[in-house]
Amino acid sequence: MKRIQMVRVVKIGGFEHLSSVLIGGSYPVAVQTMWKDHLDRTLLKGEAGKKIEQRIDTLQKMGCSLLRFAVPDIDSAEVLGELARRVTMPLVADIHFDYKIALRCMDFPIAKIRINPGNIGSLDKVKAVVSKAAEKGVPIRIGINAGSLPVELRNAVDNHKMSRAEALVATAERELEIFESLGFTNVLLSMKASSVYDTLEANRIIAKKTDVPLHLGVTEAGPLIPGIVRSAVALHALLSEGIGSTIRVSLSDTVENEVIAGREIVSAVADSSGKDNKGQGVIIVSCPRCGRNSFDTHEFTERWRDRLYMLKKDITVAVMGCVVNGPGEARHADIGITGAGDKVLIFREGKIVRTVEAKDADHAFSEELDKL
């Protein structure tokens, strides 16, 4: 991946107890997601609160670098602040309209703020947010969506005087100028649209004009399968061109699936450029299953998915359904499992290392996995 130009590095987190994430420069593309539910105080109490903390910990181990939350009011800021004290994942506050919410968030160990200066209020309010962010060392992402362009630019698009991508770029340049005039460089930028074409064009244009790290994503991408397809087409194209420093796959589905989709897109970019999987973590390959199967690949893959993605190993894991697609087809895998009649075979680099009963498959696979 050759970048259009060298991108500045922005550090997110790394203060108090938080993990740190370096975005931009030559650092790996960071995968992030956004919490799907409203947070209130009752959800952080007792076992419910522990489950949220555990889920966030699992997301982090699965390769999620940043987790964003909608913060619509001051009470939400208080709740998010409490949660930020209880996890190591850098949490991001997504704020619109009320600059006071952004100011309150920065009283807590919240690692990043996402705002749109165009709807946060007057220049004095933007200055107040920027001033506190500079004091606290908190970066800000300028988040611009195609559906919330300034009125005059939206009218220009409607009247065919400029493209939607051009309007996104014009808005971004306007907002970046505000931050530059305030001497604040600890900033990231996103320009998102539900159109793959608009997303591609806007980011290609802005990548030639600024060294600000770009957060990529297709907004409102859709349900699981359509959303992954649309996101993969757009993000693979941009990342392959060296555009983009962090991504979020927006799905009408779980946060876990957003993280997995993001990881797989980053991995596919490396694979398509001829690179090995070093630094990509676990790669799962599995056959689709057919009438020859004697091993339920669907069930096994679903059962093992999260645990495999949490491993800190650069390995390929193959889950195959029969001897046709078993050790031969997947001989490149570091470890694999497949059915063979009423038995289950476990193999490593094409060589069978265990033959067990189906009921013992999970235990045997776990033992062999631990040896890698």
XYZ file of C-alpha atoms in Angstrom:
372
model
C 0.000 0.000 0.000
C 1.667 3.183 -1.150
C 0.167 6.270 0.417
C -0.773 9.335 -1.627
C 1.392 11.358 0.755
C 2.799 10.938 4.249
C 0.012 11.177 6.797
C 0.510 12.801 10.182
C 0.358 10.547 13.237
C -2.359 10.999 15.844
C -2.156 9.274 19.211
C -5.431 8.189 20.767
C -5.530 7.120 24.418
C -2.347 6.217 26.257
C -3.193 8.319 29.313
C -4.270 7.087 32.731
C -5.112 3.365 32.306
C -6.073 3.469 28.617
C -4.379 1.550 25.836
C -2.913 3.755 23.125
C -3.546 3.640 19.395
C -1.319 5.366 16.839
C -3.160 6.279 13.662
C -1.579 7.582 10.479
C 1.999 7.487 9.228
C 3.108 3.925 8.534
C 1.086 2.427 11.394
C -1.348 -0.409 10.634
C -4.911 0.468 9.695
C -6.946 0.537 12.907
C -10.337 -1.165 13.007
C -13.094 0.390 15.087
C -16.799 0.024 15.740
C -19.688 1.848 17.412
C -21.822 0.662 20.321
C -25.360 -0.124 19.215
C -27.336 0.618 22.373
C -28.167 3.530 24.617
C -26.217 3.576 27.855
C -27.840 4.522 31.121
C -26.709 4.272 34.710
C -28.686 1.130 35.492
C -26.880 -0.799 32.744
C -23.511 -0.201 34.415
C -24.591 -1.659 37.753
C -23.946 -5.164 39.015
C -23.823 -8.092 36.613
C -25.138 -6.006 33.699
C -22.190 -3.647 34.048
C -19.726 -6.538 34.257
C -21.168 -8.032 31.061
C -20.649 -4.743 29.226
C -17.064 -4.552 30.462
C -16.454 -8.164 29.406
C -17.944 -7.551 25.982
C -15.713 -4.526 25.464
C -12.697 -6.556 26.594
C -13.607 -9.271 24.072
C -13.943 -6.693 21.285
C -10.504 -5.350 22.131
C -8.986 -8.840 22.058
C -10.705 -9.477 18.707
C -8.789 -6.571 17.198
C -11.005 -3.546 17.814
C -8.802 -0.517 18.479
C -11.481 2.085 19.210
C -15.083 1.958 20.398
C -17.405 4.904 19.770
C -20.570 5.811 21.657
C -23.362 8.229 20.804
C -23.550 10.900 23.508
C -26.805 12.842 23.021
C -26.904 14.581 26.417
C -24.958 15.394 29.565
C -26.288 12.369 31.431
C -24.941 10.113 28.669
C -21.576 11.853 29.012
C -21.536 11.023 32.730
C -22.344 7.365 32.068
C -19.741 7.045 29.319
C -17.205 8.714 31.580
C -17.849 6.104 34.257
C -17.492 3.293 31.721
C -14.232 4.798 30.440
C -12.805 4.474 33.944
C -13.553 0.745 33.960
C -12.078 -0.435 30.634
C -8.729 -0.126 28.866
C -10.190 0.201 25.358
C -9.982 3.840 24.170
C -13.584 5.076 24.048
C -14.781 7.786 21.669
C -17.628 10.226 22.322
C -19.804 11.051 19.293
C -21.386 14.471 19.830
C -23.700 16.726 17.860
C -25.210 20.158 18.481
C -24.220 20.825 22.131
C -20.591 21.774 22.723
C -21.093 21.498 26.500
C -21.408 17.720 26.113
C -17.970 17.614 24.503
C -16.517 19.719 27.312
C -18.013 17.418 29.963
C -16.733 14.277 28.214
C -13.182 15.550 28.468
C -13.442 15.610 32.262
C -13.229 11.806 32.019
C -10.658 9.465 30.445
C -12.456 9.543 27.109
C -9.854 9.116 24.405
C -11.310 10.981 21.428
C -14.142 13.336 20.521
C -16.097 13.197 17.270
C -17.871 16.405 16.323
C -19.042 18.259 13.270
C -17.994 21.891 13.772
C -20.774 22.879 11.389
C -23.488 21.873 13.833
C -21.723 22.369 17.147
C -22.480 26.089 17.220
C -20.593 29.381 16.931
C -16.841 29.704 16.469
C -16.499 30.551 20.161
C -18.042 27.170 21.050
C -15.676 25.366 18.693
C -12.789 27.288 20.270
C -13.877 26.143 23.718
C -13.900 22.495 22.633
C -10.552 22.789 20.844
C -8.967 24.582 23.807
C -9.948 21.862 26.256
C -8.955 19.113 23.812
C -5.509 20.696 23.466
C -5.183 20.941 27.240
C -6.180 17.307 27.763
C -4.332 15.862 24.760
C -7.566 14.534 23.277
C -7.789 14.293 19.468
C -10.903 15.334 17.587
C -12.412 13.684 14.531
C -14.264 15.932 12.142
C -17.120 13.734 10.994
C -18.958 14.791 7.839
C -21.842 12.822 6.348
C -23.419 13.296 2.935
C -26.838 13.635 4.545
C -25.854 16.632 6.678
C -24.066 18.993 4.315
C -24.330 22.775 4.801
C -27.492 24.144 3.186
C -25.784 26.028 0.360
C -23.680 23.010 -0.619
C -26.661 20.700 -0.418
C -28.546 23.055 -2.736
C -25.591 23.125 -5.127
C -25.676 19.323 -5.286
C -29.456 19.295 -5.800
C -29.085 21.842 -8.616
C -26.286 19.802 -10.244
C -23.732 22.568 -9.781
C -21.344 20.243 -7.974
C -21.130 16.556 -7.192
C -21.886 15.171 -3.745
C -18.241 14.127 -3.437
C -17.125 17.688 -4.217
C -19.549 19.005 -1.602
C -18.151 16.613 1.001
C -14.628 17.807 0.225
C -15.640 21.467 0.310
C -17.237 20.928 3.711
C -14.148 19.133 4.980
C -11.835 21.898 3.815
C -14.035 24.481 5.492
C -13.956 22.605 8.797
C -10.221 21.892 8.640
C -9.562 25.594 8.124
C -11.261 26.293 11.447
C -8.938 23.923 13.288
C -5.869 25.218 11.458
C -6.786 28.783 12.358
C -6.882 27.678 16.000
C -3.504 25.953 15.724
C -4.999 22.527 16.536
C -3.451 19.694 14.535
C -4.489 16.713 16.680
C -7.307 15.969 14.286
C -8.734 13.217 12.082
C -11.264 13.482 9.276
C -14.066 11.369 7.872
C -16.339 11.965 4.894
C -18.982 9.286 4.620
C -21.808 8.604 2.203
C -24.147 5.676 1.626
C -22.978 5.728 -2.000
C -19.826 3.736 -2.711
C -18.954 6.085 -5.574
C -19.288 9.252 -3.461
C -17.222 7.698 -0.675
C -14.459 6.750 -3.107
C -14.339 10.073 -4.927
C -14.463 12.295 -1.842
C -11.636 10.462 -0.096
C -9.503 10.293 -3.235
C -9.782 14.044 -3.673
C -9.068 14.987 -0.048
C -6.136 12.533 0.246
C -4.231 14.677 -2.267
C -4.897 17.852 -0.303
C -4.178 17.089 3.343
C -1.973 14.984 5.611
C -4.791 14.523 8.148
C -5.452 10.809 8.925
C -8.644 9.679 7.226
C -11.300 7.588 8.926
C -13.028 5.553 6.205
C -16.495 4.087 6.062
C -19.648 3.731 3.999
C -22.433 5.065 6.181
C -25.801 3.310 6.449
C -24.233 0.434 4.500
C -27.099 -1.932 5.277
C -27.745 -5.378 6.801
C -24.963 -7.911 7.285
C -24.377 -9.189 3.744
C -25.182 -6.040 1.703
C -23.319 -3.895 4.231
C -20.181 -6.010 4.112
C -20.209 -6.120 0.305
C -20.636 -2.359 -0.093
C -18.053 -1.586 2.586
C -15.547 -4.090 1.218
C -15.763 -2.677 -2.301
C -15.174 0.897 -1.127
C -12.639 0.308 1.626
C -10.558 -2.239 -0.268
C -10.235 0.170 -3.185
C -9.157 3.100 -1.001
C -6.824 1.142 1.265
C -5.183 -0.466 -1.778
C -4.442 3.040 -3.031
C -2.851 3.949 0.312
C -5.807 6.076 1.382
C -7.146 5.732 4.908
C -5.687 5.168 8.375
C -8.653 3.725 10.273
C -11.936 2.104 9.231
C -15.382 1.334 10.559
C -17.713 -1.084 8.771
C -21.217 0.203 9.526
C -23.673 -2.689 9.638
C -27.224 -3.203 10.809
C -25.770 -6.034 12.836
C -23.551 -6.703 15.857
C -20.427 -4.813 16.837
C -18.543 -8.112 16.741
C -19.444 -8.616 13.083
C -18.375 -5.048 12.308
C -14.952 -5.739 13.825
C -14.560 -9.062 12.014
C -15.587 -7.491 8.693
C -13.091 -4.671 9.221
C -10.290 -7.071 10.057
C -11.043 -9.190 7.018
C -11.025 -6.172 4.702
C -7.609 -5.088 6.004
C -6.350 -8.659 5.653
C -7.727 -8.936 2.107
C -5.905 -5.750 1.108
C -2.627 -7.254 2.326
C -3.398 -10.535 0.560
C -4.305 -8.855 -2.740
C -1.033 -6.917 -2.686
C 0.977 -10.133 -2.306
C 1.870 -9.642 1.347
C 1.816 -12.443 3.905
C -0.479 -12.422 6.919
C 2.142 -11.146 9.341
C 0.465 -8.756 11.740
C -3.010 -9.668 10.468
C -3.803 -12.190 13.228
C -5.827 -15.325 12.568
C -7.235 -15.946 9.086
C -10.121 -18.419 8.969
C -10.793 -20.332 5.755
C -13.738 -22.715 5.620
C -15.619 -24.632 2.962
C -19.262 -23.724 2.302
C -20.438 -27.289 3.028
C -22.253 -29.566 0.599
C -23.866 -33.000 0.440
C -20.459 -34.689 0.919
C -19.969 -33.197 4.345
C -19.473 -35.362 7.379
C -18.558 -32.434 9.604
C -20.693 -29.367 10.326
C -18.372 -26.531 9.308
C -21.041 -23.896 9.953
C -21.606 -24.906 13.543
C -17.919 -25.376 14.336
C -16.901 -22.056 12.790
C -19.616 -20.153 14.648
C -18.663 -21.831 17.919
C -14.962 -21.082 17.556
C -15.106 -17.759 15.734
C -14.599 -15.294 18.574
C -11.948 -17.373 20.308
C -9.959 -17.681 17.094
C -10.141 -13.966 16.339
C -8.922 -13.228 19.866
C -5.683 -15.201 19.363
C -2.517 -13.149 19.044
C -1.089 -15.415 16.343
C -0.511 -14.924 12.634
C -1.925 -18.254 11.511
C -4.392 -19.644 8.978
C -7.083 -21.937 10.353
C -9.024 -24.195 7.961
C -12.455 -25.632 8.782
C -13.399 -28.137 6.086
C -16.353 -30.470 5.676
C -14.968 -33.607 4.028
C -11.805 -35.330 2.829
C -12.155 -33.771 -0.648
C -11.627 -30.280 0.781
C -9.633 -31.419 3.798
C -5.842 -31.672 4.178
C -5.219 -31.473 0.424
C -7.237 -28.365 -0.462
C -6.208 -26.627 2.762
C -2.618 -27.868 3.009
C -1.423 -24.257 3.340
C -3.226 -23.905 6.690
C -1.225 -23.886 9.918
C -3.978 -25.964 11.473
C -7.189 -27.422 10.117
C -10.071 -29.702 10.979
C -12.273 -31.791 8.687
C -14.684 -34.697 8.643
C -13.791 -38.138 7.297
C -16.723 -40.532 7.488
C -17.661 -40.902 11.144
C -14.298 -39.475 12.287
C -12.788 -36.009 12.513
C -9.268 -35.282 11.288
C -7.029 -32.522 12.572
C -4.145 -31.576 10.309
C -1.232 -29.179 10.217
C 0.208 -28.008 6.900
C -1.531 -30.858 5.117
C -0.354 -33.605 7.475
C -2.897 -35.403 9.661
C -1.912 -35.170 13.331
C -5.057 -36.417 15.067
C -8.018 -38.651 14.253
C -10.808 -38.461 16.826
C -14.486 -39.103 17.396
C -16.791 -36.165 16.573
C -17.622 -35.716 20.258
C -13.926 -35.159 21.016
C -13.294 -32.713 18.143
C -13.342 -29.484 20.138
C -11.029 -30.773 22.850
C -8.544 -32.241 20.389
C -8.582 -29.114 18.209
C -7.973 -26.953 21.273
C -4.966 -29.045 22.295
C -3.423 -28.834 18.834
C -4.133 -25.124 18.591
C -2.315 -24.518 21.874
C 0.809 -26.150 20.403
C 1.159 -23.476 17.698
